[in-house]
Short mmCIF file of C-alpha atoms in Angstrom, two decimals:
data_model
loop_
_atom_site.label_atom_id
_atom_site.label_comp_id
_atom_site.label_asym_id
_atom_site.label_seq_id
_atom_site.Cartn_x
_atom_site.Cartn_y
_atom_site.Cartn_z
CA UNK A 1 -0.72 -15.86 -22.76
CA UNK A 2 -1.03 -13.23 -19.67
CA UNK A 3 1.89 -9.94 -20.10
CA UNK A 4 2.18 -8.85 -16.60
CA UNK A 5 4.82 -5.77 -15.95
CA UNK A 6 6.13 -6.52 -12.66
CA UNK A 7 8.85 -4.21 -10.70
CA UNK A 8 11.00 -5.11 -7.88
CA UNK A 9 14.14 -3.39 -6.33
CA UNK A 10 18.08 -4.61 -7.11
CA UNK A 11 18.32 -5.37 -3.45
CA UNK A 12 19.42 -9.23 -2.62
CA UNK A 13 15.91 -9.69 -0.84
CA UNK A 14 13.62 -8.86 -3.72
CA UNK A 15 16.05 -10.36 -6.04
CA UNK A 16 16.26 -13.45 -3.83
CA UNK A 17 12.33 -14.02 -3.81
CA UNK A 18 11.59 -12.95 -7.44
CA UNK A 19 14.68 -15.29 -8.79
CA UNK A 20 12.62 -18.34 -9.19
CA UNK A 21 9.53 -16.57 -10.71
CA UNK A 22 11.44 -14.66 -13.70
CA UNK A 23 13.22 -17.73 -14.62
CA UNK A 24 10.82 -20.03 -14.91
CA UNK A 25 11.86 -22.49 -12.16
CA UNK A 26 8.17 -22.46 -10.52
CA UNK A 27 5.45 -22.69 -12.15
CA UNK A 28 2.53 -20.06 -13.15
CA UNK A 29 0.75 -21.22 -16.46
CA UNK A 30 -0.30 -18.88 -19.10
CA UNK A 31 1.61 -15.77 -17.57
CA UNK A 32 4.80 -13.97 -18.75
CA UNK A 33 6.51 -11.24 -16.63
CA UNK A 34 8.51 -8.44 -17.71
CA UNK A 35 10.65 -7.40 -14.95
CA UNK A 36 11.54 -3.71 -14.69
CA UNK A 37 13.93 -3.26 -11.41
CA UNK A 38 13.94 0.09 -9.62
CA UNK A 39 14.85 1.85 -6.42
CA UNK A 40 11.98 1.17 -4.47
CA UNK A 41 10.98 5.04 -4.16
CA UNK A 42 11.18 5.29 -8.37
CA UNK A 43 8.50 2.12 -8.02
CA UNK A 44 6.40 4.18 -5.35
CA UNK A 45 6.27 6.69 -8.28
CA UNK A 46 5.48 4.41 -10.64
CA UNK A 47 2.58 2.75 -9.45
CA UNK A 48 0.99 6.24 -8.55
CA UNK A 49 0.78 6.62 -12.50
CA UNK A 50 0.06 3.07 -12.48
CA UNK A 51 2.79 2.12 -14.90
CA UNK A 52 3.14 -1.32 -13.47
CA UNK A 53 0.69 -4.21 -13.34
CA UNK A 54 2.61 -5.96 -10.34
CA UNK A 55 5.11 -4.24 -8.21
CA UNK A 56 6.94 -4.12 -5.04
CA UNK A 57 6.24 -1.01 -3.05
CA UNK A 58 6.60 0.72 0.34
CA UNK A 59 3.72 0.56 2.63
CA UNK A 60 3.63 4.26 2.84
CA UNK A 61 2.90 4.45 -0.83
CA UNK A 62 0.22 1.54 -0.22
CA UNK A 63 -1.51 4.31 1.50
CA UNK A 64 -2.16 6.25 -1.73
CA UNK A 65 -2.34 3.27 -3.98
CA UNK A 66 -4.93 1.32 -2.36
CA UNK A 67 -7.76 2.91 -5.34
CA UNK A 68 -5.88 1.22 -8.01
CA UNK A 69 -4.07 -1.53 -5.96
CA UNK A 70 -4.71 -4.45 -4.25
CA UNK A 71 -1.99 -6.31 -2.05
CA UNK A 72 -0.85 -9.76 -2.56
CA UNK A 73 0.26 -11.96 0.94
CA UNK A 74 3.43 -12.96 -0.04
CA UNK A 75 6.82 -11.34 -1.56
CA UNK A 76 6.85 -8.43 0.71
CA UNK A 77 9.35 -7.09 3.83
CA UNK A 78 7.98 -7.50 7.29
CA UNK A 79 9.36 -8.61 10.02
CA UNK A 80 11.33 -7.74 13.58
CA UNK A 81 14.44 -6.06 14.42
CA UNK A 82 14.40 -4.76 10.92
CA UNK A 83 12.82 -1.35 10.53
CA UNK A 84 14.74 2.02 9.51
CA UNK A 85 17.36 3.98 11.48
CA UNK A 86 17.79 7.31 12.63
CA UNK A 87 21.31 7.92 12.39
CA UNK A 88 23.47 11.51 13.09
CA UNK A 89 26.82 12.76 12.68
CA UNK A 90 26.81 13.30 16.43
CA UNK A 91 25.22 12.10 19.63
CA UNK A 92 22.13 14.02 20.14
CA UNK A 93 18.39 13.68 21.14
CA UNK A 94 15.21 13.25 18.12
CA UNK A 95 13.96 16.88 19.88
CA UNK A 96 17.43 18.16 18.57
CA UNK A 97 16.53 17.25 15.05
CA UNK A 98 13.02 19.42 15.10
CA UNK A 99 15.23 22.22 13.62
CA UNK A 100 18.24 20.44 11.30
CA UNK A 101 18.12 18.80 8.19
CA UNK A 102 17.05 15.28 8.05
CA UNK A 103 17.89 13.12 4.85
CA UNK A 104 15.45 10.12 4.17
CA UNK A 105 15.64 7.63 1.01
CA UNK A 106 11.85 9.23 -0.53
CA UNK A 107 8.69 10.99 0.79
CA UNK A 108 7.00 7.80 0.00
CA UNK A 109 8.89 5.75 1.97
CA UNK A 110 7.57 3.36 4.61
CA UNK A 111 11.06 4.97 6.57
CA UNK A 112 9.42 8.90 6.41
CA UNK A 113 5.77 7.53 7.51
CA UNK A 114 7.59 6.26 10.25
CA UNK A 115 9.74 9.26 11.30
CA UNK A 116 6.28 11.55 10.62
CA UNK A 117 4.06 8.95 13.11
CA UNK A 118 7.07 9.38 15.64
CA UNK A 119 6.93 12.98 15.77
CA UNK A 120 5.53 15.27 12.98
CA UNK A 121 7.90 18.44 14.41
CA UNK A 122 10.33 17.88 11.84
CA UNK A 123 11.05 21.06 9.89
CA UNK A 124 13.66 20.44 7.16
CA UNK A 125 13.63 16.94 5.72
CA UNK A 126 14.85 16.42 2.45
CA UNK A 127 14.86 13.66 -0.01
CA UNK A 128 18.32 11.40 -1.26
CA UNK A 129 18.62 8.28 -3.23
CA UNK A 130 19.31 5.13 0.16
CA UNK A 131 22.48 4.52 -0.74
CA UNK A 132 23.32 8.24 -0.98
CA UNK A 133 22.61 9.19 2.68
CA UNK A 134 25.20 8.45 4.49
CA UNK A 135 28.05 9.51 2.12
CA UNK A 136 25.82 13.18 2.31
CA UNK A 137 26.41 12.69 6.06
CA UNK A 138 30.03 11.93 6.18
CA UNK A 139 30.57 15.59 4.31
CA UNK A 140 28.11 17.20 7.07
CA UNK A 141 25.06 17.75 4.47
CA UNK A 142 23.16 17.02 6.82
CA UNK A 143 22.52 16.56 10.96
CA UNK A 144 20.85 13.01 10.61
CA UNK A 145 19.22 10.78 7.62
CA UNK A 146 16.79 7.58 7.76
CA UNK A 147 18.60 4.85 6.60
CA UNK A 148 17.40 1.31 5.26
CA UNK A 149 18.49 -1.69 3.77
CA UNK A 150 22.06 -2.96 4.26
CA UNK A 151 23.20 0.35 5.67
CA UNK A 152 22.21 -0.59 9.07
CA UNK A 153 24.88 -3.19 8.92
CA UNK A 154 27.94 -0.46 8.21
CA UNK A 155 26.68 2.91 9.67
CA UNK A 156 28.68 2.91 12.01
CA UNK A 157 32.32 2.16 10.20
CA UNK A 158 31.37 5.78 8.73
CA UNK A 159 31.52 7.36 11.87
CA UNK A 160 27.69 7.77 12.45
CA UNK A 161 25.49 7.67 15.59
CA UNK A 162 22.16 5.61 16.27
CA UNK A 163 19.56 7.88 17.41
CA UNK A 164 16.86 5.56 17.12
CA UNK A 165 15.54 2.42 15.86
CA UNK A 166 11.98 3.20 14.11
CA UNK A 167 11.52 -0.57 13.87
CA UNK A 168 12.26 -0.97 17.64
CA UNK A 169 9.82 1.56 18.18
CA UNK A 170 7.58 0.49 16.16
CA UNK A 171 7.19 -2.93 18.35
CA UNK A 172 7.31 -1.81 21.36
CA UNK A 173 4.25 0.44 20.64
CA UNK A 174 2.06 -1.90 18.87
CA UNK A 175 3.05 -5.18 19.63
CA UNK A 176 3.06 -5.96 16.05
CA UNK A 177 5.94 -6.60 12.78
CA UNK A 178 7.05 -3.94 10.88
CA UNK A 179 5.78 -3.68 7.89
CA UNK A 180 8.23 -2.04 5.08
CA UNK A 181 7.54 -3.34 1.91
CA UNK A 182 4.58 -5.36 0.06
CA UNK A 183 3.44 -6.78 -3.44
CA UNK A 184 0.53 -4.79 -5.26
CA UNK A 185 -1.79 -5.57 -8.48
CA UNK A 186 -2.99 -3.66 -10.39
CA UNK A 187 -7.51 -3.81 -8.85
CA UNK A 188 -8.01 -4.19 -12.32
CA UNK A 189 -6.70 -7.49 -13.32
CA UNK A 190 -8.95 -10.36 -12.55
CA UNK A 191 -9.16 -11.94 -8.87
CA UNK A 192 -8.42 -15.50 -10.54
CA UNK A 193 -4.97 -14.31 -11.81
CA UNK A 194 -3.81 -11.97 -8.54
CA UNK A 195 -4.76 -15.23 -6.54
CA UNK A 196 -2.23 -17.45 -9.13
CA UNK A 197 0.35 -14.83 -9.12
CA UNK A 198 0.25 -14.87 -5.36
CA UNK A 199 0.19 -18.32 -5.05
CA UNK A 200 3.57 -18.80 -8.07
CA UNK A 201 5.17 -15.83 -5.80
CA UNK A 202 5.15 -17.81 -2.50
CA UNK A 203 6.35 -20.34 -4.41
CA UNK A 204 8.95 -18.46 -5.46
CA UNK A 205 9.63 -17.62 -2.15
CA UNK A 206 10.15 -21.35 -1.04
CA UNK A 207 11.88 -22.67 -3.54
CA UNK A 208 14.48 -19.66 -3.05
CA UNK A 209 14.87 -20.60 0.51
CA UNK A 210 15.17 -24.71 -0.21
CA UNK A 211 17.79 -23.84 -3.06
CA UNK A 212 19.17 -20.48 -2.26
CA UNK A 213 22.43 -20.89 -3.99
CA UNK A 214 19.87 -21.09 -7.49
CA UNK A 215 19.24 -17.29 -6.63
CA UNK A 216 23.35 -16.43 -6.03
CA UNK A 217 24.20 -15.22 -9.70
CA UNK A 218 21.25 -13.25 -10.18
CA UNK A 219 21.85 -11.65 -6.87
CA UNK A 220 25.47 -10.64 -7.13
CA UNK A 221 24.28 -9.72 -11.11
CA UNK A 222 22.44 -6.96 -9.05
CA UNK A 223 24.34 -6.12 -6.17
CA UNK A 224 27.80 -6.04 -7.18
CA UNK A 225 29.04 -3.76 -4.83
CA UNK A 226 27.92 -5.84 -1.77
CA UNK A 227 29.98 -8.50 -0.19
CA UNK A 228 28.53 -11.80 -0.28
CA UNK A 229 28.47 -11.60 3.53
CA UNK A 230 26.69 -8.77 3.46
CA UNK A 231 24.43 -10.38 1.06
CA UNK A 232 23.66 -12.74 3.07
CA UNK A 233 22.87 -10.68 6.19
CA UNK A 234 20.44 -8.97 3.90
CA UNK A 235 18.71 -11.34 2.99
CA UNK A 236 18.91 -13.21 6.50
CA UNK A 237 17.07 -9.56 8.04
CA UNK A 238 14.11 -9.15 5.20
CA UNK A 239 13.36 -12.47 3.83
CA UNK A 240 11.37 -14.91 6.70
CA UNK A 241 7.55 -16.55 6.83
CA UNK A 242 5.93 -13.09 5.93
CA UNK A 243 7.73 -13.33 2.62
CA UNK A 244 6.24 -16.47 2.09
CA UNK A 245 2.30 -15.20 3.51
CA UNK A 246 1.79 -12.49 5.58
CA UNK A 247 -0.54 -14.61 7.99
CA UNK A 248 -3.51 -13.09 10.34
CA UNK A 249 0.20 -10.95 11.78
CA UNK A 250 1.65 -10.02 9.30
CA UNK A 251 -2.20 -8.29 8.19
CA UNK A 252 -2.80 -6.66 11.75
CA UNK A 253 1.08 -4.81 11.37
CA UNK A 254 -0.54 -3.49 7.63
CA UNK A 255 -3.87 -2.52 9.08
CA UNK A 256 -2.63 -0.83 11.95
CA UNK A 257 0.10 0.98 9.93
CA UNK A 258 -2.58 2.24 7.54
CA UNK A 259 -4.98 2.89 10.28
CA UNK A 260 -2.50 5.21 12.20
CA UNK A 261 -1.49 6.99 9.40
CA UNK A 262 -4.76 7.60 8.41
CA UNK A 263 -5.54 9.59 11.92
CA UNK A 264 -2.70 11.49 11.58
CA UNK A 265 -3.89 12.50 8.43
CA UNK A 266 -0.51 11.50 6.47
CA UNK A 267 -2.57 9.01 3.94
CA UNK A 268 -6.20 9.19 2.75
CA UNK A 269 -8.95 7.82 4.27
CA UNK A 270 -9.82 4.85 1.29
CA UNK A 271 -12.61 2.22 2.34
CA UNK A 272 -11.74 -0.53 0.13
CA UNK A 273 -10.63 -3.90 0.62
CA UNK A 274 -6.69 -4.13 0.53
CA UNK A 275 -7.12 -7.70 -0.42
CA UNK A 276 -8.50 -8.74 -4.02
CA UNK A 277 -12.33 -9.86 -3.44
CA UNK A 278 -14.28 -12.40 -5.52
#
């Protein structure tokens, strides 16, 4: 029997896909995960120490992982009309922000690559827990934060102001998805095992969307402060058929992403595959 650490985020989208893997209700033979749930910015950290055999991480961290790391095609968050908002206390223009404090949810964060390939004039951006932003905001910590997850569904019944959508931005200039979020393992393990564990995980994925209420108590075990509606949207926004395999898409938003960050110098240049090779 294969021990695999695997880490994935509370949130009601990783919870959603990784239900059916942790509990046995697909199948992949001869392996046993121990699940170790994070903030997504305390599993960036993690896999840069590689703690983790499997984990979900931002694509931003990707960037620094890809030595030890390879990516798997399913489990991850990509898609449209879902990327990271720039949000202020009041109406004002990005140039504005080139001299205020700026609050983002970690430097490793898919959300900061995104704000630094926008415009790298930022002078005073400083690091919160997500789901600590916009509280900081409402007592004036701050001018702006980068918020993600389900805080771009109640920004604005705390008073705040969309400045821009990164996401939005993100398509018009490329064509292309948005890539947040993917699966890694570790290069290490063998390429017959990554290749099972990505195949269980899409499974996973399907058999979460054919029988989502299956996935309900572990999800509100998680996210107990959500409403179920809420919930829902969530999972609605970050869960669709890149989850399930990123597709020739899906690979062009990562490669692009990677490739643009490289030039601007905000990830090393690594020539490796990002896939596992045989």
């Amino acid at each position: 029997m294969t021990e695999l650490t695997l880490g994935y985020s509370p949130c009601p989208n990783d919870t959603f896909i990784f239900n059916a893997l942790i509990h046995g209700l697909v199948p992949c033979p001869g392996v046993t995960f121990h699940e170790r749930l994070e903030d997504v910015e305390t599993l960036n950290r993690l896999a840069l120490k590689t703690q983790l055999d499997l984990t979900k991480i931002s694509y931003h961290a990707f960037g620094h992982l890809r030595r030890d790391y390879v990516l798997l095609h399913s489990g991850g968050a990509l898609g449209r009309g879902c990327g990271p908002l720039v949000v202020a206390t009041q109406p004002m223009t990005m140039k504005d922000l080139h001299d205020k404090p700026i609050l983002i949810p970690g430097e490793l964060t898919t959300a900061n690559l995104l704000l630094q390939l926008y415009d790298q004039k930022f002078s005073e951006i400083r690091v919160l827990p997500f789901d600590q932003i916009m509280p900081a905001l409402e007592r004036n910590e701050a001018a702006a934060g980068v918020i993600i997850h389900e805080s771009r569904f109640t920004f604005a019944e705390h008073g705040l102001h969309q400045l821009l959508d990164l996401g939005a931005w993100w398509e018009q200039l490329t064509g292309l998805p948005i890539p947040l979020g993917g699966i890694l393992a570790k290069r290490s393990l063998p390429v017959r095992l990554i290749q099972q564990v990505d195949q269980a995980l899409a499974e996973s994925v399907r058999y979460a969307q054919a029988h989502p209420e299956k996935a309900a108590e572990y999800i509100r075990q998680h996210a107990q402060e959500l409403s179920d509606s809420v919930t829902h949207e969530h999972i609605q926004l970050y869960v669709n058929e890149f989850s399930v395999n990123l597709g020739d898409e899906g690979i062009a938003a990562v490669q692009e992403l990677l490739a643009r960050a490289e030039k601007c110098r905000l990830i090393p240049v690594i020539d490796l595959p990002i896939f596992a090779t045989s």
